[in-house]
Structure formats: structure tokens, C-alpha cells
CSV table of C-alpha atoms and ligand atoms in Angstrom, one decimal:
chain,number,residue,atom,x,y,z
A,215,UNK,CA,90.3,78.6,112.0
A,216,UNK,CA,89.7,75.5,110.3
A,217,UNK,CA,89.9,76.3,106.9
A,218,UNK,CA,92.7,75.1,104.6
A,219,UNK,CA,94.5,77.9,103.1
A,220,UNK,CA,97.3,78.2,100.2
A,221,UNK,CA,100.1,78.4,102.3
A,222,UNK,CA,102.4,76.1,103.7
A,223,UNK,CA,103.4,77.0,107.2
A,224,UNK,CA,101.1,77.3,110.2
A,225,UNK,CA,101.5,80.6,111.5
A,226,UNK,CA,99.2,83.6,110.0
A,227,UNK,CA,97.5,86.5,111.1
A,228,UNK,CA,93.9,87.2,110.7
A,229,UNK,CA,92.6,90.3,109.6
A,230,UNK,CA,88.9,90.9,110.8
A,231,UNK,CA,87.8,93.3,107.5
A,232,UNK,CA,84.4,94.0,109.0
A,233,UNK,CA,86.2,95.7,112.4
A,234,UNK,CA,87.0,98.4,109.7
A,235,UNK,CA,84.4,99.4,108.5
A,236,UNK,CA,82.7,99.0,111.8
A,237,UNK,CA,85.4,101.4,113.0
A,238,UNK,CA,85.4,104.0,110.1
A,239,UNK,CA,81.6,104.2,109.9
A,240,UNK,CA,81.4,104.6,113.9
A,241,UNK,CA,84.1,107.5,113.2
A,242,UNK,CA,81.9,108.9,110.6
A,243,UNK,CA,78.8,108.9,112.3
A,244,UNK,CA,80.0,111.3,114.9
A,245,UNK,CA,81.6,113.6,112.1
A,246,UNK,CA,79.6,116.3,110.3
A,247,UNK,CA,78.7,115.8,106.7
A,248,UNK,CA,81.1,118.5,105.6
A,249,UNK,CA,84.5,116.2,107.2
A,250,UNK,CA,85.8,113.7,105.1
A,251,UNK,CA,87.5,110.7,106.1
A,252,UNK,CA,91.1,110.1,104.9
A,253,UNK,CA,92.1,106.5,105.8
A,254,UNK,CA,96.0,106.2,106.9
A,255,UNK,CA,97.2,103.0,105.0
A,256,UNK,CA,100.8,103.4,105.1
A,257,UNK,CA,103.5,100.7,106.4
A,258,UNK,CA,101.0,98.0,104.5
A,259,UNK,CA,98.1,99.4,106.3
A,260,UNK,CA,99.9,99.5,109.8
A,261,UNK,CA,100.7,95.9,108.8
A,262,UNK,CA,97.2,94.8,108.2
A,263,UNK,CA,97.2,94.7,104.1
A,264,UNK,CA,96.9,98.3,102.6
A,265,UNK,CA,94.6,97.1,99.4
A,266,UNK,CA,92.2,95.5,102.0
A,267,UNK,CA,92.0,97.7,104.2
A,268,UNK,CA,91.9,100.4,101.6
A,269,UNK,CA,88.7,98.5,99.6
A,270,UNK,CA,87.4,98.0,103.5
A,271,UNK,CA,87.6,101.9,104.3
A,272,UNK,CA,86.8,103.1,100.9
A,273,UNK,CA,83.2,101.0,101.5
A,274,UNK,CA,82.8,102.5,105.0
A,275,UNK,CA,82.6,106.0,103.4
A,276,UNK,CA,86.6,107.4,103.3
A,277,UNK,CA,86.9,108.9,100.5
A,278,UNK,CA,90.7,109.4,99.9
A,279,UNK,CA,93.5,107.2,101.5
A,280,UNK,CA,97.2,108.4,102.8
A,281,UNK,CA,100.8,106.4,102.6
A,282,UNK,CA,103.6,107.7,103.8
A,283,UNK,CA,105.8,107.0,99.9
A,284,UNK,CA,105.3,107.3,96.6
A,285,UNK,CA,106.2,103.6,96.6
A,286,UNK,CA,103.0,102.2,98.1
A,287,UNK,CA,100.9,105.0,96.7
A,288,UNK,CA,102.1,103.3,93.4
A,289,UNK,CA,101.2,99.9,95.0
A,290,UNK,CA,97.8,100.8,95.6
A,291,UNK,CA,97.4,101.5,92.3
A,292,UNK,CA,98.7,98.6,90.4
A,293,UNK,CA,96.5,96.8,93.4
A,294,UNK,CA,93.6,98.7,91.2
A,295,UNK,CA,92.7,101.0,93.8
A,296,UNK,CA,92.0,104.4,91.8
A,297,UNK,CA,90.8,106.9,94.9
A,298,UNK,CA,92.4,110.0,95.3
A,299,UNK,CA,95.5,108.9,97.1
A,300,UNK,CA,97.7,111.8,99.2
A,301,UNK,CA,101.6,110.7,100.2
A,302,UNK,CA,102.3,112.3,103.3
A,303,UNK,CA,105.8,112.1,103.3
A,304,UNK,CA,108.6,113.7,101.5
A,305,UNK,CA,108.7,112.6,98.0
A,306,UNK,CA,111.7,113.3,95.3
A,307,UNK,CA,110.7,116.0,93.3
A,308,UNK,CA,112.3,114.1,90.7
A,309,UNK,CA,109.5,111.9,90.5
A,310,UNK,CA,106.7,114.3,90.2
A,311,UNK,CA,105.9,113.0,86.6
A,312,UNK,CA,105.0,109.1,87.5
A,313,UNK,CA,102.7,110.7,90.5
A,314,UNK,CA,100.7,113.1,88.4
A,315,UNK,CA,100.4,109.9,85.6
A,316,UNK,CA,99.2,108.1,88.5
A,317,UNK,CA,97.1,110.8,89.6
A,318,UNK,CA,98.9,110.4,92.9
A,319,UNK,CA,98.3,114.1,95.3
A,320,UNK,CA,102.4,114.8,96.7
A,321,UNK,CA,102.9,117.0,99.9
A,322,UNK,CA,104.7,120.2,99.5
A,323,UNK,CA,107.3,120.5,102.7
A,324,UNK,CA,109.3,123.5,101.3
A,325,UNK,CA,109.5,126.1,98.5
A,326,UNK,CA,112.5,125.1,97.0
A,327,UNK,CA,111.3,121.4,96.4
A,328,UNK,CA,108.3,123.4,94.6
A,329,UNK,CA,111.3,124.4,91.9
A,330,UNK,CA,112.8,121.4,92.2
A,331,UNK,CA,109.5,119.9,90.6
A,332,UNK,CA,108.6,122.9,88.1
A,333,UNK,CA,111.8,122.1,86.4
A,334,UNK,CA,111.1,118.1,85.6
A,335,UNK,CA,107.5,118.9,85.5
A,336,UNK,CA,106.3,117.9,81.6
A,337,UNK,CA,104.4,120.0,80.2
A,338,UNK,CA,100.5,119.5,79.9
A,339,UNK,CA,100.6,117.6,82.6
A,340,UNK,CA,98.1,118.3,86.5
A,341,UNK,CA,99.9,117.0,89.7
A,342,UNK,CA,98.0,117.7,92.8
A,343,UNK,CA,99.4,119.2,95.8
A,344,UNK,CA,98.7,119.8,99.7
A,345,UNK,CA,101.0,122.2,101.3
A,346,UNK,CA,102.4,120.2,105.0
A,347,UNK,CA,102.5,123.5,107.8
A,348,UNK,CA,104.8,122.0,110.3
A,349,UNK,CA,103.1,124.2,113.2
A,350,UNK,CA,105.5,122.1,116.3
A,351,UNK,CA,105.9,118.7,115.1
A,352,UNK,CA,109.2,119.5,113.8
A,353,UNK,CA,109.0,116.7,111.0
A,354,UNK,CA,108.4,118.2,107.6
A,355,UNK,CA,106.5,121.1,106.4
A,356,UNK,CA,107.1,125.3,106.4
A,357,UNK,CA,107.3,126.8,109.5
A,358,UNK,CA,107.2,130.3,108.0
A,359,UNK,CA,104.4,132.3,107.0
A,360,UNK,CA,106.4,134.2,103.8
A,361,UNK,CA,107.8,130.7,102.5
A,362,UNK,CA,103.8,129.8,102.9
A,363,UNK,CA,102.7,132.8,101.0
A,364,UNK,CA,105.4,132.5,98.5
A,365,UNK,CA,104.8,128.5,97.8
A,366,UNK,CA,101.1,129.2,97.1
A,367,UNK,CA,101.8,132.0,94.7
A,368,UNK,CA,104.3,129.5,92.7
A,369,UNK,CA,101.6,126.5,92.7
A,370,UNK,CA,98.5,129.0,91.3
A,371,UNK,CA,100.6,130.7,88.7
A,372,UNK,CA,101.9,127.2,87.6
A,373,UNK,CA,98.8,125.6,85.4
A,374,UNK,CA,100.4,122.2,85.6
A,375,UNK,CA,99.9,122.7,89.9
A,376,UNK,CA,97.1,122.0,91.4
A,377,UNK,CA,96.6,123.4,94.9
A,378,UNK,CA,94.4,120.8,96.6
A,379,UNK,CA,95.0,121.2,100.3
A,380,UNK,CA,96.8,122.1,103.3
A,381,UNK,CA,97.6,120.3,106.5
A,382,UNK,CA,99.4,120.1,109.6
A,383,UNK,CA,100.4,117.3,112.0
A,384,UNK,CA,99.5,117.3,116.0
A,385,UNK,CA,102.6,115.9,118.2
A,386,UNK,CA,100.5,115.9,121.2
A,387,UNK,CA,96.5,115.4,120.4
A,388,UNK,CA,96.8,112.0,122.5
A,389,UNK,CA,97.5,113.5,125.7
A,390,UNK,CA,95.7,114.6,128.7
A,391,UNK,CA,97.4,118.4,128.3
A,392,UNK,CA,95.8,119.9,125.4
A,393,UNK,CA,98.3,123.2,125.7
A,394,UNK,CA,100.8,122.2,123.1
A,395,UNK,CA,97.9,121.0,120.6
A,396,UNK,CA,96.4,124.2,121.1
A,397,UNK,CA,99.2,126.1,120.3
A,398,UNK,CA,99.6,124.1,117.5
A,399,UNK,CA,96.1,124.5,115.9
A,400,UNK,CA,96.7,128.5,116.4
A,401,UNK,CA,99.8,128.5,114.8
A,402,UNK,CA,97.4,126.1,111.9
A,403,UNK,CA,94.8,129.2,111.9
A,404,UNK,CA,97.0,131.7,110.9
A,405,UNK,CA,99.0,130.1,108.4
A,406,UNK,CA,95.8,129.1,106.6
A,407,UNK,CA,94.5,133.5,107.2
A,408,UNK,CA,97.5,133.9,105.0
A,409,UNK,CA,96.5,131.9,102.1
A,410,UNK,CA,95.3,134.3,99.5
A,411,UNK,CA,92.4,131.4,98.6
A,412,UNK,CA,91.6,128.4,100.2
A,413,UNK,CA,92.0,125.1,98.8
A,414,UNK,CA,89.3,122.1,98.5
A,415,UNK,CA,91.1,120.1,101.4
A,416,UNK,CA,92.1,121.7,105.1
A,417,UNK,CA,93.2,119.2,107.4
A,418,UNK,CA,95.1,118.9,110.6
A,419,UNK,CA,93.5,115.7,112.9
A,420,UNK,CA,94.9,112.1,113.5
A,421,UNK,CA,92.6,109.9,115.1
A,422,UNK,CA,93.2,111.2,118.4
A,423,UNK,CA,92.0,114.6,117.3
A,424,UNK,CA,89.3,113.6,115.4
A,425,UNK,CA,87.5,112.3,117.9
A,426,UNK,CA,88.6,114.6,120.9
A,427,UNK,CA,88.6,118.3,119.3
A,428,UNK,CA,85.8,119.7,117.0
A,429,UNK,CA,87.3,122.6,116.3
A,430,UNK,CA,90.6,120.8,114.4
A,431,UNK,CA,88.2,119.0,111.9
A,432,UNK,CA,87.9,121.5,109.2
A,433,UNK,CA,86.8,119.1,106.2
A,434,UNK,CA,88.8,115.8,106.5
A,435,UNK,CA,90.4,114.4,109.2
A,436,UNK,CA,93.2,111.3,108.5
A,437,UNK,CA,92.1,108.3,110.3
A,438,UNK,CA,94.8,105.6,111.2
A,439,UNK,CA,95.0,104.2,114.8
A,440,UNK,CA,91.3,104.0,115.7
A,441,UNK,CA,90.6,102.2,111.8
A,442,UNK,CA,92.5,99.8,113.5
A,443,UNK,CA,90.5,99.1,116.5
A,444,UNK,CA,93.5,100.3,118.5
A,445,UNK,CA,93.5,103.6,121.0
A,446,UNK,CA,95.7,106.5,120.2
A,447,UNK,CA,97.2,106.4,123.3
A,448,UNK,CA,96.5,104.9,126.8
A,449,UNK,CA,95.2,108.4,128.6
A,450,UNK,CA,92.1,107.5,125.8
A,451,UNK,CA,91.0,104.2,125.8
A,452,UNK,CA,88.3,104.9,128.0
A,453,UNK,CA,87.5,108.0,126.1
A,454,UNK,CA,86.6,106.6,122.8
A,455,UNK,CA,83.0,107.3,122.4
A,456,UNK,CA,81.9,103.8,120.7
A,457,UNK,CA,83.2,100.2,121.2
A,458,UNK,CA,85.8,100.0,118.8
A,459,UNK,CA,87.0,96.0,117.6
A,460,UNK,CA,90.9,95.2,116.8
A,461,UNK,CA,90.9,93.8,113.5
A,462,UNK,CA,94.5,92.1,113.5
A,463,UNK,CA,95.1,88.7,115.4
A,464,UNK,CA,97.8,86.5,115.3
A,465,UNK,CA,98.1,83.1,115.2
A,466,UNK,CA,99.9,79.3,115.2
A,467,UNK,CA,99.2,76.4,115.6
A,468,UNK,CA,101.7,73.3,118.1
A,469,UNK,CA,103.8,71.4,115.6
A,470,UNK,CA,105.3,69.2,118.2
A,471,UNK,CA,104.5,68.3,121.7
A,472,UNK,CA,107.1,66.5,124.3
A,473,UNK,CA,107.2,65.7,128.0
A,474,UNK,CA,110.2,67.0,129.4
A,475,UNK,CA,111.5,66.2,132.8
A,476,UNK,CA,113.2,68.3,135.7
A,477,UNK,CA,115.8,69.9,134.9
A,478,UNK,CA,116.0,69.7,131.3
A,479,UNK,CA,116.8,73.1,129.4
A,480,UNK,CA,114.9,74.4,126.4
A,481,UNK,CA,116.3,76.5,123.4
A,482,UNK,CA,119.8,78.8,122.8
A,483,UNK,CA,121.7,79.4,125.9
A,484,UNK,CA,119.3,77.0,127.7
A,485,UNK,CA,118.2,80.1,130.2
A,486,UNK,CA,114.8,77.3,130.8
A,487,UNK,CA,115.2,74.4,133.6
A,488,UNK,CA,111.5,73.1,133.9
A,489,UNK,CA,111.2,72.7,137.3
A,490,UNK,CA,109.1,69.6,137.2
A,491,UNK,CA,107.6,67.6,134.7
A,492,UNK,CA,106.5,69.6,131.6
A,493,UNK,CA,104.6,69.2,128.9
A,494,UNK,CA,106.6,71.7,126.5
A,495,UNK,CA,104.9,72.6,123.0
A,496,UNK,CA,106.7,73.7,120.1
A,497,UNK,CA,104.8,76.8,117.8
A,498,UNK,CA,106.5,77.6,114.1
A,499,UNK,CA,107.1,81.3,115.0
A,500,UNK,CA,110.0,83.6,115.6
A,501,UNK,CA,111.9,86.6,115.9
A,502,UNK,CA,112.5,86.6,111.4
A,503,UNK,CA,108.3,87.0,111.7
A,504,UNK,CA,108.9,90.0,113.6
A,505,UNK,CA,107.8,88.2,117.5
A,506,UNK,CA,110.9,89.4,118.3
A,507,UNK,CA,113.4,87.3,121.5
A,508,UNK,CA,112.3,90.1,124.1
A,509,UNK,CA,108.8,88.6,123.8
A,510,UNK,CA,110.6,85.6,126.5
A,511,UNK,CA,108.2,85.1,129.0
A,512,UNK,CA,105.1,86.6,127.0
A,513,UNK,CA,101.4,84.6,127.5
A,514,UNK,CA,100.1,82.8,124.5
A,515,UNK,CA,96.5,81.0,124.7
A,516,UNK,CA,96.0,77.3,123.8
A,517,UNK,CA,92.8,76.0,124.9
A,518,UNK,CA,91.4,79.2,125.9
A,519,UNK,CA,94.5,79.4,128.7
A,520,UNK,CA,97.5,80.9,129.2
A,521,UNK,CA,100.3,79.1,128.7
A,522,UNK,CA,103.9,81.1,128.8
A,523,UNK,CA,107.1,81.1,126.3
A,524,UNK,CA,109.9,79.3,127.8
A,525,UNK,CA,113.5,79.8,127.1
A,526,UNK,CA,114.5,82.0,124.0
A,527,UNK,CA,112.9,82.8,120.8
A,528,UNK,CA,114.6,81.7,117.8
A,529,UNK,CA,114.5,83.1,114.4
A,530,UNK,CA,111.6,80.7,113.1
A,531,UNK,CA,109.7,79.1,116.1
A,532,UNK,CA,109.5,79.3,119.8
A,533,UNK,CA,108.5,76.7,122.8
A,534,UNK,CA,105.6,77.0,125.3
A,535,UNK,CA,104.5,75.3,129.0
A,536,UNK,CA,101.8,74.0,127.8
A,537,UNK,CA,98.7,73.4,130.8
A,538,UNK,CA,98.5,70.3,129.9
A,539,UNK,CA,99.1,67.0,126.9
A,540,UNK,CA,97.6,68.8,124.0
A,541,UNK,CA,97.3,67.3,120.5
A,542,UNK,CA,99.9,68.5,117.7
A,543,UNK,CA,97.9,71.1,115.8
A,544,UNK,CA,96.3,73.2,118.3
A,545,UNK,CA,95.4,76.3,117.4
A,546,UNK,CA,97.7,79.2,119.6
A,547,UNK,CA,96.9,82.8,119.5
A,548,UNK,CA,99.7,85.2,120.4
A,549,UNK,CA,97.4,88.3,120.1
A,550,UNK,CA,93.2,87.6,120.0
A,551,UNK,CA,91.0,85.8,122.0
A,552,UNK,CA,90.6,82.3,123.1
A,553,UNK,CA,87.0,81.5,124.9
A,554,UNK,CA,87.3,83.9,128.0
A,555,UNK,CA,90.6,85.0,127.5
A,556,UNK,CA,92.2,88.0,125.1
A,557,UNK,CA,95.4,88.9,124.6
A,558,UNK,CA,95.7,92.4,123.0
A,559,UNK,CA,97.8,94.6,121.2
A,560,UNK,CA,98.4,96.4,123.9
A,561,UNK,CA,99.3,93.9,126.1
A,562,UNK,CA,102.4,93.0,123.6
A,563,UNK,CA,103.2,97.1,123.5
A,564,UNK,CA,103.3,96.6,127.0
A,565,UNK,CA,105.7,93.9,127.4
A,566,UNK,CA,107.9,95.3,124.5
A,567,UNK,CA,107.9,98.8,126.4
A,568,UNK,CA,106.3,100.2,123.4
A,569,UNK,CA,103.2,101.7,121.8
A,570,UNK,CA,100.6,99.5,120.0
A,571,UNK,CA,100.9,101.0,116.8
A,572,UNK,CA,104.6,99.7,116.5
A,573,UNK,CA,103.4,95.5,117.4
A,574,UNK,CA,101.1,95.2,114.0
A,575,UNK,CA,104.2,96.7,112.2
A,576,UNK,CA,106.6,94.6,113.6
A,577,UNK,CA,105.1,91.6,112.5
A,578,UNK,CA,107.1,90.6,109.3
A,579,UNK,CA,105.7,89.5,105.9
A,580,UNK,CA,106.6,86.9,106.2
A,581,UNK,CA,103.4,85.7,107.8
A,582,UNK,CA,100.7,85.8,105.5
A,583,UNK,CA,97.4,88.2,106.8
A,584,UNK,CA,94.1,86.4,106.1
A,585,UNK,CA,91.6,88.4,105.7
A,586,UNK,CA,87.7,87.9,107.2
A,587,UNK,CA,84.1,89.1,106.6
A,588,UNK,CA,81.5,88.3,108.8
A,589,UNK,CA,83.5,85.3,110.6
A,590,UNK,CA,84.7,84.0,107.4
A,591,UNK,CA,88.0,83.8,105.2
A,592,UNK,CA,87.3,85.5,102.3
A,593,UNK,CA,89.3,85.4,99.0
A,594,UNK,CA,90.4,89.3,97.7
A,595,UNK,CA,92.6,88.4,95.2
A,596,UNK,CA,95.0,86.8,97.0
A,597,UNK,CA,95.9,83.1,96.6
A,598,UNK,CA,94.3,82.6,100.3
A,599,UNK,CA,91.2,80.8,99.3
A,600,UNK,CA,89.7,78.6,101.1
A,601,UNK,CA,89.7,75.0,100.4
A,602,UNK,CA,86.2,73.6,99.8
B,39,PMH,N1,98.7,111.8,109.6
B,39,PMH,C1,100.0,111.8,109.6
B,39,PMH,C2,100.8,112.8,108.9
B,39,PMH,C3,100.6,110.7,110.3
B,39,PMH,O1,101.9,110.6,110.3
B,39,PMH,C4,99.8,109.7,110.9
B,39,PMH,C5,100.4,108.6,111.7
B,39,PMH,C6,98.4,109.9,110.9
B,39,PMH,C7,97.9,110.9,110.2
B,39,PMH,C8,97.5,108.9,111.5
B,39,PMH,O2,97.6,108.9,112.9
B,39,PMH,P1,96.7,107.9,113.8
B,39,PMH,O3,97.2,106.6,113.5
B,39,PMH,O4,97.2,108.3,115.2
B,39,PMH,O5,95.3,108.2,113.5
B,39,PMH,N2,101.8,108.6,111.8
B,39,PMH,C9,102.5,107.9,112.7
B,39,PMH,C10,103.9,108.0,112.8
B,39,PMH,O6,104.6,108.7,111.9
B,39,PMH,N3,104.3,107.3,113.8
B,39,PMH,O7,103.3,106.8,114.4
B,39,PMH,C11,102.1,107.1,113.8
């Protein structure tokens, strides 16, 4: 990256927008016309950006977007992003009237948070609702076919209620052993036969599901992991039927070089002794950015090589064995290629003992996310704009 860019610290990460929507229309392609795509933009978009990657997904043909709060569904829209937004998680019933303003959809988990929300309802007002079956996740949702029955008749006979959908949530649809996932989509089936009608939106698949079982896609499947460019799970990277791109990378850049000699110790509790001459390179990263001190050890690339971190990480930066002299300013790349070399998400959820959904996540805001378009830094309303 050679561009200058409106911040003042040389540590971002890079947000590859067209790996999006390379990834949602390669999802799409393989989905029948009647399945709509619901991209997962909660947690900031799995720490990508969630108005980016919303505007990115929204162009590759999703046609709603879910969060996990009320809070970043109301984000989104003071971001200016007006598609039908669904929050997944539990809401306050409380605050029913600022989501049907906002023309924000709220899950239903249980009948009594259905009277909960009649009684601050205002009048003349429509909030729209999807009912959350929890069919073995054990999470949120109704478990029981009555309370089902019982929470549909309150939403049609309240005109202010608008029954919009129904879900579930798979615990297993990553796995090689499909017997728990299919228990759960029977357990799905007949809770939807007891509807009295059917509403607009029936869904049940994460990414995982989408692409593995047909027969879970009714008309909209919730896309989050594979948006990404990341796989659901390790049993399925090599099951993913197109060659999906990670869109987040993470870089720095040296901000101070030194030759250190045998035996010298580098950073808290000096657990480093180079061994022989080094050439040791400082990098303006650390655990407060979310590259947290059990990432001792991990590979970094400078110069299209792998170059370890030495001793501990501290809050704001850590040190590397550099191969060799290099000049202050280098470019590193904690996660993202180099020349030959890639370091993925994976790899980090590896080394952290951890799955790759949790590394984008991790990474704190304070690092500010770039965003790109066919190789280049693009400006979205952000104060990241390239320096001409
Ligand atoms: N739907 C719900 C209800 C979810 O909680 C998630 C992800 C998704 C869809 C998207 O799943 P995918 O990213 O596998 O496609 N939720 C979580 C979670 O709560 N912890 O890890 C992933």
C-alpha cells in the first residue's frame, strides 16, 4: 500500500470490498431464484465495517442484512443504509417503538416478550416480526409447538404486528455428521405445519447450510462466514464449491530497526535472548489492537518472508527477527499475502486455538479498516481518502 491515508499510525487493516461481492454473487449463483440472500453484518461486519460490507452485499444481490442488536441495526441506518434490516438477537421489548420508526424487523424468542411489546406498542404504528424456533441450539427462540401457535395468533390479531418470518438456527450444519442437523430441520418442519399461514420469510441456513443442504433453503438463507471469504469450519474448506477470496488483511509497517547482539533480551520479562547477532524490527501493534500476547511466536511477512515475533507483545507494538537489515517503513502483513507467501485467518485461529470467525473480531477499532475496489483504496465516506 503506498497510498497516504488520514490516519496517523501505521498499522491498518485492508478490506478487499470486491472479495464480497465475489463471494455473495458466487453464493447466489448456486441458489435458486426463489432463496434470498440475508447478509450477516453483525459485530461490525465480523469486524470488517458493517456499512461497507452491507453497500458491498446489498450490490452483489442480498436483499436484507442481519445484526445481532438493535444498536447496530440503528447504526446502519444513520450510516443511510435503508434495506430491510432483521436483528437476530434478543431485543427489549421496550424498545419496539424506535425499531418499527426505523422500520427495523425484531425476532420474537417467546410469547410473553410478544405482551411485553403490545403494551408500549403506540398505536398506528407496523413493526415487523420473525418468530426464532429454537429446534436444539438452545440459544433463544420457542421450543414448544402451543407457545408457537399461540405467538402467531397474538401477532395476526394485533394490526400494528406484522408477521414477516420464521427461522431457526443449526448448531451443527458445519460438521461431517449431519444427524443432529437433521433432527434439527425436522423439528423446523413441523413447527412451521403448525403455522395456521405462512409468512413471506422461512429461513433456517448459515453459510454452512446454505451451501451443503438444499433442502434447508426455503426462501432466504443468512450468509455470514463464507461473505467473508472464510470456511465455516475446517471439515469444509475443501468442500466449498467455488474459490472463495478472504477480504480482511492486516497490516504494519517497521518503525524502527536495530542490531542487537547475543544475548541481549527483548520486551517485558525479557523471555527473548537472540542467540546471535539480530537484526530485531519494531512494528506499532499490540495486544489494545486486539493481536493479543498469546500471538508470541506467530510468523509475520516482511519482504515476502517469514520473519517471527520475538519476546512479548505489548499493549501497542511488538518486535520481530527480521531476515535481514531492512529499511524503517517496510510494509509487514500479520494476516495476507506477501509475494509467494500467505498468512491466513486460519493460520492465526490456529495458533490462538480458536476458530476464524473469532480473529477478524478480535481485532480492535482501534485500527482503522481500509477499504478496496479493484486493487485500490477507495473513499466511502470515511475520512480514508487517498492522498493525490
Ligand atoms: N444466523 C444466525 C442466527 C447467526 O447467529 C449466525 C452467526 C449466522 C446466521 C451466520 O452464520 P455463518 O457466519 O456461519 O454464515 N453467528 C455466530 C455466532 O453467534 N457465533 O459465531 C457465529
Amino acid at each position: 500500500m503506498d497510498e497516504q491515508f488520514f490516519f496517523y499510525r501505521d498499522t491498518w487493516v485492508e478490506v478487499d470490498l470486491d472479495c464480497i461481492t465475489e463471494n455473495v454473487k458466487a453464493v447466489k449463483q448456486r441458489l435458486p431464484d426463489r432463496v434470498a440472500i440475508i447478509a450477516v453484518v453483525k459485530a461490525n461486519a465480523y469486524g470488517h465495517g458493517d456499512f461497507q460490507v452491507a453497500q458491498a452485499a446489498l450490490e452483489a444481490g442480498a436483499t436484507m442484512l442481519a445484526v445481532a442488536f438493535l444498536d447496530e441495526a440503528l447504526s446502519l441506518r444513520g450510516k443511510g443504509i435503508t434495506a430491510p434490516i432483521l436483528v437476530l438477537g434478543a431485543s427489549r421489548p421496550e424498545d419496539v417503538n424506535i425499531a418499527a420508526e426505523e422500520n427495523i424487523t425484531l425476532t420474537v424468542f417467546e410469547q410473553s416478550w410478544v405482551t411485553r411489546a403490545q403494551r408500549v406498542l403506540n398505536p398506528d404504528t407496523q413493526l415487523s416480526l420473525h418468530v426464532k424456533v429454537d429446534t436444539g441450539m438452545g440459544r433463544i427462540g420457542i421450543r414448544d409447538e402451543q407457545e408457537l401457535r399461540m405467538v402467531e395468533q397474538e401477532i395476526l390479531k394485533d394490526s400494528r404486528l406484522q408477521f414477516d418470518g420464521i427461522f431457526t438456527h443449526f448448531a451443527t450444519a458445519d460438521e461431517q455428521n449431519d444427524s443432529y442437523y437433521k433432527i434439527q430441520l425436522e423439528r423446523f418442519n413441523f413447527m412451521v405445519s403448525n403455522l395456521q399461514s405462512r409468512p413471506p420469510c422461512i429461513h433456517s441456513s448459515n453459510s454452512a447450510a446454505a451451501l451443503r443442504y438444499a433442502e434447508a433453503q426455503f426462501n432466504a438463507v443468512r450468509l455470514g462466514i463464507v461473505m467473508y471469504g472464510l470456511s465455516p469450519s475446517k471439515d469444509m474448506k475443501q468442500e466449498i464449491p467455488f474459490p472463495f477470496r478472504q477480504a480482511f488483511s492486516l497490516h504494519s509497517k517497521v518503525t524502527q530497526v536495530k542490531r542487537i547482539n547475543k544475548g541481549d533480551k527483548v520486551s517485558y520479562g525479557c523471555t527473548y535472548e537472540a542467540q546471535e547477532k539480530e537484526w530485531i524490527g519494531t512494528i506499532p501493534i499490540g495486544y489494545a489492537d486486539g493481536w493479543i500476547r498469546r500471538l508470541q511466536g506467530q510468523e509475520v511477512l516482511v519482504d515476502g518472508m517469514r520473519s517471527p515475533i520475538v519476546g512479548r507483545i505489548c499493549m501497542d507494538q511488538s518486535m520481530i527477527k527480521l531476515p535481514y537489515q531492512v529499511s524503517v517503513g517496510t510494509t509487514v502483513t500479520l494476516i495476507g499475502s506477501q509475494q509467494t507467501q500467505s498468512i491466513t485467518m486460519d493460520e492465526i485461529a490456529e495458533k490462538l486455538e480458536t476458530i476464524n470467525y473469532e480473529i477478524p473480531c478480535l481485532i480492535s477499532s482501534r485500527v482503522p479498516r481500509v477499504y478496496k475496489r479493484k486493487g485500490r483504496m477507495i473513499d466511502l465516506k470515511n475520512p480514508l481518502i487517498p492522498k493525490k
